[in-house]
CSV table of C-alpha atoms and ligand atoms in Angstrom, one decimal:
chain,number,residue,atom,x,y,z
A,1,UNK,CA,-3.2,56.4,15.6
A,2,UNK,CA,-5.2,53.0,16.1
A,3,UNK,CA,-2.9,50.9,18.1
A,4,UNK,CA,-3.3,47.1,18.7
A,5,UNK,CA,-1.2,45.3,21.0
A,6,UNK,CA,-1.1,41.5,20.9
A,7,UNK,CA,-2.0,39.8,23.8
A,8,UNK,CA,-0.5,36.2,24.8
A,9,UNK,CA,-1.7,34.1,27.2
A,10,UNK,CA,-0.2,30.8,28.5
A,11,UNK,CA,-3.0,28.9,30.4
A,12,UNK,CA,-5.0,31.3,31.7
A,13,UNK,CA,-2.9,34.1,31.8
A,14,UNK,CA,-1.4,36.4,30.4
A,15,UNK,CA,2.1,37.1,29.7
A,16,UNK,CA,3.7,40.1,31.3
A,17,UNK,CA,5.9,40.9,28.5
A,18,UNK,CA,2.6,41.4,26.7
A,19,UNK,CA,0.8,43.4,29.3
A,20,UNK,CA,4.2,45.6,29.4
A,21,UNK,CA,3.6,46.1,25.7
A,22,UNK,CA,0.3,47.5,26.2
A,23,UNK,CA,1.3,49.9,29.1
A,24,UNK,CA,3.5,51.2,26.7
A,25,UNK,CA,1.2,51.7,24.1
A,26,UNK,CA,-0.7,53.8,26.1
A,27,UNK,CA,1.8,55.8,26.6
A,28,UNK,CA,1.9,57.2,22.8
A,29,UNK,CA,-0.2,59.8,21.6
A,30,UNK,CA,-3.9,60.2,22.2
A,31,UNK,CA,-5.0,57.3,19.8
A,32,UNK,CA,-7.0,54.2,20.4
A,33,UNK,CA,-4.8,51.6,21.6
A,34,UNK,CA,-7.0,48.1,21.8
A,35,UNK,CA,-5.5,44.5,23.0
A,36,UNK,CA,-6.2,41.4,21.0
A,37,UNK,CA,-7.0,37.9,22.9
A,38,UNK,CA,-6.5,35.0,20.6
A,39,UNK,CA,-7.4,31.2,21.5
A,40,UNK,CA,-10.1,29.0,22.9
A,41,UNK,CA,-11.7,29.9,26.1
A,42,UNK,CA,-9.9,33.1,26.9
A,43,UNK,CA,-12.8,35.5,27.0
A,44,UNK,CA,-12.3,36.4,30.5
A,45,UNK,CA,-8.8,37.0,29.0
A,46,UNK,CA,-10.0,40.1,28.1
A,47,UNK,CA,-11.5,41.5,31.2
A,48,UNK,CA,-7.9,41.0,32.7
A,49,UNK,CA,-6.7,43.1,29.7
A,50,UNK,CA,-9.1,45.8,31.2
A,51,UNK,CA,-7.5,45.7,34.9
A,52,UNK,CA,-4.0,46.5,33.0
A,53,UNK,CA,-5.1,49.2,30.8
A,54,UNK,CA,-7.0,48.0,27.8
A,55,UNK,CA,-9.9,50.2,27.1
A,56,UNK,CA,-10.7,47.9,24.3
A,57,UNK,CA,-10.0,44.1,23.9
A,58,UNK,CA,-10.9,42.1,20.5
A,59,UNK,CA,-11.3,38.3,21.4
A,60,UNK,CA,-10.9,35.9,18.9
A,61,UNK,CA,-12.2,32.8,21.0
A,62,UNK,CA,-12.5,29.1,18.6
A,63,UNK,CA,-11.5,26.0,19.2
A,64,UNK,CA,-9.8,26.3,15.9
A,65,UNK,CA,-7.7,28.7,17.5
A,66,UNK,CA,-6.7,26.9,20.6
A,67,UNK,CA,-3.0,25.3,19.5
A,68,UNK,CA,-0.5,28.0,19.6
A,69,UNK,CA,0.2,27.9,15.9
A,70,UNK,CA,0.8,31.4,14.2
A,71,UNK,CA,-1.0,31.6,10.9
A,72,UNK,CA,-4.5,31.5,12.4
A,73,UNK,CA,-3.8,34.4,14.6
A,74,UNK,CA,-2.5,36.2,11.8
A,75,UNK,CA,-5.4,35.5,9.8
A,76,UNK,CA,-7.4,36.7,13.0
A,77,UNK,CA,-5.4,40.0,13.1
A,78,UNK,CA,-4.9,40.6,9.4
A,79,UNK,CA,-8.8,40.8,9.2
A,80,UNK,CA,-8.9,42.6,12.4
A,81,UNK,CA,-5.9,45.7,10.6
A,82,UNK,CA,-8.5,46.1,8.0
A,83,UNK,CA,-11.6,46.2,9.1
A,84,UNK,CA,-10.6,48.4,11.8
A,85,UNK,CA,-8.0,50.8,10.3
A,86,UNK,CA,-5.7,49.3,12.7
A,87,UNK,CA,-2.2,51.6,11.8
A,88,UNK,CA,0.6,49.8,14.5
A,89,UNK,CA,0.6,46.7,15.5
A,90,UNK,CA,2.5,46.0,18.7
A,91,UNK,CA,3.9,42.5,20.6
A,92,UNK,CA,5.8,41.1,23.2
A,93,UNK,CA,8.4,38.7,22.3
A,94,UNK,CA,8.4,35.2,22.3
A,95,UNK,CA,9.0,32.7,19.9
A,96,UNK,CA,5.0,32.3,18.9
A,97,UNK,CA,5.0,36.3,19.1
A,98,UNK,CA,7.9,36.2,16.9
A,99,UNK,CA,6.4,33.9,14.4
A,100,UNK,CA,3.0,35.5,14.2
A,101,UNK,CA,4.6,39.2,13.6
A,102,UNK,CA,6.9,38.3,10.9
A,103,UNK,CA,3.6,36.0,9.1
A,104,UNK,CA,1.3,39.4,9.4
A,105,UNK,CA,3.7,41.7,7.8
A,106,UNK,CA,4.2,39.4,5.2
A,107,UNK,CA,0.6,39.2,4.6
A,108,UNK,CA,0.3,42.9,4.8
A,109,UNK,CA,3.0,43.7,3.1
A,110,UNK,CA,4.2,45.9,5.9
A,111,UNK,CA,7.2,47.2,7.6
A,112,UNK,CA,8.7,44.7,11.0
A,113,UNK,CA,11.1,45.9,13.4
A,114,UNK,CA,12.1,43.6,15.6
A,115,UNK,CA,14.0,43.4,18.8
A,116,UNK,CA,13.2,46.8,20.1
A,117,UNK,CA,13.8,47.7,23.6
A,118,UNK,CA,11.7,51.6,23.3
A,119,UNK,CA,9.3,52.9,21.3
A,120,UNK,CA,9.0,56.9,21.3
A,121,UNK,CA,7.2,59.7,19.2
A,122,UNK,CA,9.7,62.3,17.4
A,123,UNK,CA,8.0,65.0,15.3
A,124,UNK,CA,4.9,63.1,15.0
A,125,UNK,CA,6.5,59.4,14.1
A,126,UNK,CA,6.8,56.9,16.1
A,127,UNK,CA,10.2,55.8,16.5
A,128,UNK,CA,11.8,52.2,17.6
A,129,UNK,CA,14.9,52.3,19.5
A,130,UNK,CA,16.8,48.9,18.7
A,131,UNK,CA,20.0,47.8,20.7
A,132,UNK,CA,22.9,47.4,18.4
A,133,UNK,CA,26.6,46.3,17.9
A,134,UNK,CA,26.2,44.4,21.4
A,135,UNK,CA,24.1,46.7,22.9
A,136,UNK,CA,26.6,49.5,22.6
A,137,UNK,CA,24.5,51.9,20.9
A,138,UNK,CA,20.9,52.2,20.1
A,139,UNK,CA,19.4,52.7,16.4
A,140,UNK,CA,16.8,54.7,15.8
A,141,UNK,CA,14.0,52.7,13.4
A,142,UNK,CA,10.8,53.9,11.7
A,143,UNK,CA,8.6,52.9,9.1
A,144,UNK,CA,8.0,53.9,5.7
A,145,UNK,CA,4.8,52.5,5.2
A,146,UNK,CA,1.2,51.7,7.6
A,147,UNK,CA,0.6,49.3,9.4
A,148,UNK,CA,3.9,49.1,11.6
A,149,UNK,CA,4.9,46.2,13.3
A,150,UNK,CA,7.1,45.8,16.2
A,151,UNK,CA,8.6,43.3,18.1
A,152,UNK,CA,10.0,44.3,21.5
A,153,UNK,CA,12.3,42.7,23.5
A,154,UNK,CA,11.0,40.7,26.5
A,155,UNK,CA,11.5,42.9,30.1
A,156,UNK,CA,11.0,46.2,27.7
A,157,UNK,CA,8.3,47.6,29.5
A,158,UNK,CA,6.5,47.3,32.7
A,159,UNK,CA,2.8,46.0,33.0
A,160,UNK,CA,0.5,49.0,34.6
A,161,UNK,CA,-2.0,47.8,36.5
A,162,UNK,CA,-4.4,50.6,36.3
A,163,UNK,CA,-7.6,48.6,37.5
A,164,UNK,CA,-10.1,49.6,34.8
A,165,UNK,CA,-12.3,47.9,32.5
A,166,UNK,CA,-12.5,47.0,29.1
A,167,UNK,CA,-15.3,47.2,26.2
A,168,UNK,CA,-15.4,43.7,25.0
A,169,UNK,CA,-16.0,43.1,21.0
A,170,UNK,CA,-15.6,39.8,19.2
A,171,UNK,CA,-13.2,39.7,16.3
A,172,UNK,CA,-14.3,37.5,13.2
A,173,UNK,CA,-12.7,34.2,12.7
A,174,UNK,CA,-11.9,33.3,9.1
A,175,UNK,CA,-9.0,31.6,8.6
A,176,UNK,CA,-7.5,30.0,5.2
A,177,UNK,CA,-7.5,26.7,4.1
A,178,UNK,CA,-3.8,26.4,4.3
A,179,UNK,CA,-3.7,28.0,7.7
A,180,UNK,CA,-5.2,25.2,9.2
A,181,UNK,CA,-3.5,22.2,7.2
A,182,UNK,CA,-0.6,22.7,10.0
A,183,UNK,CA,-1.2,20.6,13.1
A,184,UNK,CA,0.4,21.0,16.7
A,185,UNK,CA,1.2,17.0,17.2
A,186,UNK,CA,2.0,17.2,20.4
A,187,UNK,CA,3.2,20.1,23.3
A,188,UNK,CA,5.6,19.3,26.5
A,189,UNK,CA,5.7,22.1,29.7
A,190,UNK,CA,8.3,21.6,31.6
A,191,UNK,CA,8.1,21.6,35.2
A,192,UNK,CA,9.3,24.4,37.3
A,193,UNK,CA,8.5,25.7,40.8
A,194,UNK,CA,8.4,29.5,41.9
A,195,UNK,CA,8.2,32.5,39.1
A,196,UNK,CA,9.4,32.3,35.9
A,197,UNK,CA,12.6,34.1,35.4
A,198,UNK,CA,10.9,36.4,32.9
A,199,UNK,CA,8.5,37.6,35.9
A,200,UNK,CA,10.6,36.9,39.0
A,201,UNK,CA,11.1,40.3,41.0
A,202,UNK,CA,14.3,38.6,42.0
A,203,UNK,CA,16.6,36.4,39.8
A,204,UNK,CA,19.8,35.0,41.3
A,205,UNK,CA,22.2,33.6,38.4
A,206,UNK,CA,24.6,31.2,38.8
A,207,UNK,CA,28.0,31.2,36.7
A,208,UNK,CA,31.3,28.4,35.7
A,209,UNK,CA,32.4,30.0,39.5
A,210,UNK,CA,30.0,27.7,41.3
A,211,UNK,CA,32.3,24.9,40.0
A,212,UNK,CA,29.8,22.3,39.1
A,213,UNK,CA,26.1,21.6,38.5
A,214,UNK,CA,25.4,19.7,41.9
A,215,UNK,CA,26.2,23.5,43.3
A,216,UNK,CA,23.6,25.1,41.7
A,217,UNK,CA,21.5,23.8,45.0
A,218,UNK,CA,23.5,27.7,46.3
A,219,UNK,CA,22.0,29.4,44.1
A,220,UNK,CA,18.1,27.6,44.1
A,221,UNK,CA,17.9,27.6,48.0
A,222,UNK,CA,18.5,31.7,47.8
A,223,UNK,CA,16.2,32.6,45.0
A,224,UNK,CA,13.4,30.1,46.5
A,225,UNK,CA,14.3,32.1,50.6
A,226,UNK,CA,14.0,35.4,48.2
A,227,UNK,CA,11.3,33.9,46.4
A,228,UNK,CA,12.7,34.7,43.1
A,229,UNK,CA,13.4,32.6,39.7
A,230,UNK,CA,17.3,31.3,39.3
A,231,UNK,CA,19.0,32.8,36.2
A,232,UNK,CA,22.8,30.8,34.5
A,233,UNK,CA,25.0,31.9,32.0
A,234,UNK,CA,25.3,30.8,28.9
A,235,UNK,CA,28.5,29.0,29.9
A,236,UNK,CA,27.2,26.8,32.6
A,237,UNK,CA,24.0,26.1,29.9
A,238,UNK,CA,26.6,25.0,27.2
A,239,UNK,CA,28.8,22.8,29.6
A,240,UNK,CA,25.4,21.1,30.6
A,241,UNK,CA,24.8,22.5,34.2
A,242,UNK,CA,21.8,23.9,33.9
A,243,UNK,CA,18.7,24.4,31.4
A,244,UNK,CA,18.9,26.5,28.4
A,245,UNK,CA,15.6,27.9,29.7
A,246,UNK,CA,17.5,29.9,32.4
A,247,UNK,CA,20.2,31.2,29.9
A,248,UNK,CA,20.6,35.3,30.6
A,249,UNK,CA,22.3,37.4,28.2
A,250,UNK,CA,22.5,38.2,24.5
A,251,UNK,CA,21.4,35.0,23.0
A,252,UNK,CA,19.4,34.0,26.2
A,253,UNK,CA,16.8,35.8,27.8
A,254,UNK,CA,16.6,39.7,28.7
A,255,UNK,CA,15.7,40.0,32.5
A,256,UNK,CA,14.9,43.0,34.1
A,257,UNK,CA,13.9,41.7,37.8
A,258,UNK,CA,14.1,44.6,40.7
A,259,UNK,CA,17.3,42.6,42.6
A,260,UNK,CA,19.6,40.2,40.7
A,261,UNK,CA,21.9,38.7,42.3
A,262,UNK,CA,25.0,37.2,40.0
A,263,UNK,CA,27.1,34.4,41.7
A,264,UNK,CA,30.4,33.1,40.0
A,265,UNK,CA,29.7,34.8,36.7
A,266,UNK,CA,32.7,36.8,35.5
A,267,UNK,CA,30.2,39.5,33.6
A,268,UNK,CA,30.6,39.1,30.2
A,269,UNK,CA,29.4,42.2,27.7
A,270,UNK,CA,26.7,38.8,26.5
A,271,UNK,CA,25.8,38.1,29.7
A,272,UNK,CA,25.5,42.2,31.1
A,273,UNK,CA,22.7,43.0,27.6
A,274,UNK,CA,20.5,40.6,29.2
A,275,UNK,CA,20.4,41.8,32.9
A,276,UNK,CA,21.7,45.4,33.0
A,277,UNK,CA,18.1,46.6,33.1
A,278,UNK,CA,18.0,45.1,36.4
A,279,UNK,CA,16.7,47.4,39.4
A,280,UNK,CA,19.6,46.7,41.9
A,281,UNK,CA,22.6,44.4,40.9
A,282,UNK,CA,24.9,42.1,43.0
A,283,UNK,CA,27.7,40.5,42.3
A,284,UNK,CA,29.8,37.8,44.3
A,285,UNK,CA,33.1,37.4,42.8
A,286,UNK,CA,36.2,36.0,44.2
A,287,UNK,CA,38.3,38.2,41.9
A,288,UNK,CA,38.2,41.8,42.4
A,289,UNK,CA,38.9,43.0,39.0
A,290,UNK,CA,35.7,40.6,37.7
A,291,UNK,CA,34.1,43.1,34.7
A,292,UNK,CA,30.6,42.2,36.8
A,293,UNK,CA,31.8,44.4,39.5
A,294,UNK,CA,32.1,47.7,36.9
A,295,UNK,CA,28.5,47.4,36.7
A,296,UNK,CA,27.3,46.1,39.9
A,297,UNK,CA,25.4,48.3,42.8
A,298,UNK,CA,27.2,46.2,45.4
A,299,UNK,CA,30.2,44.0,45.2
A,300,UNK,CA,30.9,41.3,47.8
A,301,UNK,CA,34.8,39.5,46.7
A,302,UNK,CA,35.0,36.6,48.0
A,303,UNK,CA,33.9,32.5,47.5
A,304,UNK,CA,30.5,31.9,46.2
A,305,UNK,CA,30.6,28.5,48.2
A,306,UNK,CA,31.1,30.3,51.6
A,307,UNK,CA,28.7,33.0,51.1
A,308,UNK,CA,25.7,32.3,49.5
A,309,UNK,CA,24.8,30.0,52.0
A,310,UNK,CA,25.2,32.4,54.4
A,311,UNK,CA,23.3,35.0,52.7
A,312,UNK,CA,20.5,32.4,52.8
A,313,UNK,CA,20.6,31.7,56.1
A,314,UNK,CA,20.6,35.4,56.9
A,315,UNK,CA,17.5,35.9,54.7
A,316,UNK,CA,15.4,32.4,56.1
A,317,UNK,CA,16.0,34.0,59.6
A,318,UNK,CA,14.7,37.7,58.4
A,319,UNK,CA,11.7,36.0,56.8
A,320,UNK,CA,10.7,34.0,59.6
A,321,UNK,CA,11.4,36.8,62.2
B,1,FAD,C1,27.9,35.2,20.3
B,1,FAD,C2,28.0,35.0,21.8
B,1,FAD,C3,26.8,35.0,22.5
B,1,FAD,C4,26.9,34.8,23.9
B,1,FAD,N1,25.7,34.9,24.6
B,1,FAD,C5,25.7,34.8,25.9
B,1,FAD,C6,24.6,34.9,26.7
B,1,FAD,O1,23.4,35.0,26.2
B,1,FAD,N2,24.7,34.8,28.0
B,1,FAD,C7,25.9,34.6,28.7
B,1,FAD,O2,25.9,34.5,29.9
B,1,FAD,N3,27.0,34.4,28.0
B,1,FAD,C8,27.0,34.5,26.6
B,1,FAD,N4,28.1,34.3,25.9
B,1,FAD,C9,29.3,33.9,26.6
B,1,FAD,C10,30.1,34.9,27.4
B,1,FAD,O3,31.0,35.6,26.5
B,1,FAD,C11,30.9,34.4,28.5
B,1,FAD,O4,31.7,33.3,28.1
B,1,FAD,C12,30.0,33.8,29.6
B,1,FAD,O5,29.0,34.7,30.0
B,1,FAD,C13,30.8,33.4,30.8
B,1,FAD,O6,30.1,32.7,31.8
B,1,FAD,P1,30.5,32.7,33.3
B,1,FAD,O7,30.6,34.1,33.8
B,1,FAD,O8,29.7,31.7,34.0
B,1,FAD,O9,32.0,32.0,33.3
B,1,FAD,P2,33.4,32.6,33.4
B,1,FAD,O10,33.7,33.7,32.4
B,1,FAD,O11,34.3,31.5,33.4
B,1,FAD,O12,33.4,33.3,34.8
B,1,FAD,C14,33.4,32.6,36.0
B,1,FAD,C15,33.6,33.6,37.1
B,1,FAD,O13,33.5,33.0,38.4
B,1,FAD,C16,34.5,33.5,39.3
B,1,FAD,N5,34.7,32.5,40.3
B,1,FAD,C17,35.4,31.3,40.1
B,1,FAD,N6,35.3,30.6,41.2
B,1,FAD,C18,34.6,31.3,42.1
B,1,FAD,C19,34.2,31.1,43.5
B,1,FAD,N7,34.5,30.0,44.1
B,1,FAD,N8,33.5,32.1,44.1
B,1,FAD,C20,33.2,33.3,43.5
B,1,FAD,N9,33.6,33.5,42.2
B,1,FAD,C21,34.2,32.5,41.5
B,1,FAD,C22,35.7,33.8,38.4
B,1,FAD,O14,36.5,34.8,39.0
B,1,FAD,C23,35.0,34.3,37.1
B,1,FAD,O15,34.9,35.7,37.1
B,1,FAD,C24,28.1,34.5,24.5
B,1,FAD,C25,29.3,34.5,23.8
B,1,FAD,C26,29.2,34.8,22.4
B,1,FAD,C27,30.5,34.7,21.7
């Protein structure tokens, strides 16, 4: 098995989901899994690849290559599956992750299966386990043909830093004429302090039961005294409160931080899919019979307004003792 895992960087690094990916893929069998760095001035990309387990990276490094637009990195990797006898192709997701997996097996011809949360061997075959019917259940997916592709849910896996090294080799670029007729215009960031809530180790998430956006300020003074990201729901995020960005839950983000603390958020089955893979969860509810508390690891009932503050102020004075 020749594995290749799809490396993404923002800036210069990068992303976890990614580097989870690859920890994963070294996990499977005894082939050759290699990581792929894509972009314009991300060679030492690649010796970061090494420190989390790549024992080979492919860089693709051109200025052609530096907007974040899909069909020159599947051109880049398309190339890369066969010249190399590449079999599985592996990524992260995100919405440029997305795009460039669904352009490559279409190029290919080849078999996608998106939103997997595990990836296993079984009698010699790989096999994707995809969440189903709200999470309930998982499927179990294969392929029928080579190469496979799969797209895994972000917080699948976690990255391994194992410290080593990587053998560098340059992967050719050759991209189409009407790969490069498409032209980024223009690309906005938006501004955000602390960790991102994908890589936070702590997320605290505010719900409807803070009452309003102007008390949000609860929830951000915790996760910045915990130094953690702050997560919503997709109801506060729909009524306005807070940016979609932060949205936990079935059609938000999947989180898997070690502590996440939810404040004012009843628990909905769409809001548990996207956190439930979280290490240790909290839950402040004023209502005892809140469906968070079923699958919370400690439940404090009571007012979000009178306790969160609290709980800051107890963990400002433990940090600066
Ligand atoms: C197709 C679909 C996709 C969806 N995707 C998502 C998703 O990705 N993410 C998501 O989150 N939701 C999603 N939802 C919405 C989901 O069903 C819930 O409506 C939503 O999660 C509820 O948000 P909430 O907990 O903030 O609000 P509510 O359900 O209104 O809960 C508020 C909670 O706050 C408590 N409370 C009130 N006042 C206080 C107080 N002063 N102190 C302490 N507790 C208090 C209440 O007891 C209550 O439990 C989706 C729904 C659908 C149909």
């Amino acid at each position: 098995m020749t594995t290749l895992v799809f490396l993404e960087h923002h800036g210069d690094e990068l992303l976890k989901g990614s580097l989870g990916v690859l920890a994963k893929a070294g996990t499977l069998g005894d082939g050759e899994v290699a990581g792929v760095v894509i972009g314009s001035g991300v060679r030492s990309l690649a010796d970061e690849a090494g420190k989390f387990g790549a024992a080979k990276v492919y860089v693709a490094d051109d200025p052609q290559l530096e907007a974040p637009l899909p069909q020159p990195r599947v051109d880049v990797l398309a190339q890369l599956v066969r010249d190399k006898g590449i079999d599985t192709v592996l990524f992260g997701n995100s919405v440029l992750a997305a795009d460039v997996a669904a352009g490559l097996a279409a190029r290919l011809d080849a078999g996608l299966n998106w939103d997997l949360s595990d990836l296993v061997e079984a009698d010699g075959k790989l096999v994707g386990k995809r969440p189903a019917l709200q999470d309930s259940v998982y499927v179990d997916v294969g392929w029928k043909s080579e190469p496979r592709i799969a797209l895994f849910r972000s917080g699948s896996f976690d990255p391994n830093a194992t410290g080593g090294s990587a053998e560098v080799e340059d992967a050719p670029v050759a991209l189409e004429d009407f790969s490069v007729s498409a032209r980024m215009v223009d690309q906005a960031h938006e501004e955000s302090e602390g960790p991102s809530i994908e890589d936070a180790p702590v997320i605290v998430a505010g719900g409807r039961g803070l009452g309003g956006p102007e008390n949000f300020t609860l929830v951000e003074d915790l996760a910045k005294a915990l130094g953690g990201a702050v997560g919503a729901t997709r109801a506060v995020v729909d009524a306005g409160w807070y940016p979609y960005s932060t949205q936990v839950g079935q059609t938000g983000k999947t989180v898997s931080p070690k502590l996440y603390i939810a404040c004012g958020i009843s628990g909905a089955i769409q809001h548990k899919v996207g956190m439930q893979g979280s290490g240790t969860i909290v839950a402040i509810n004023k209502d005892p019979n809140a469906p968070i508390f079923e699958y919370s690891d400690l439940a404090v009932v009571g007012d979000v307004h009178e306790i969160v503050p609290k709980l800051t102020e107890l963990v400002r004075e433990k940090k600066g003792s």
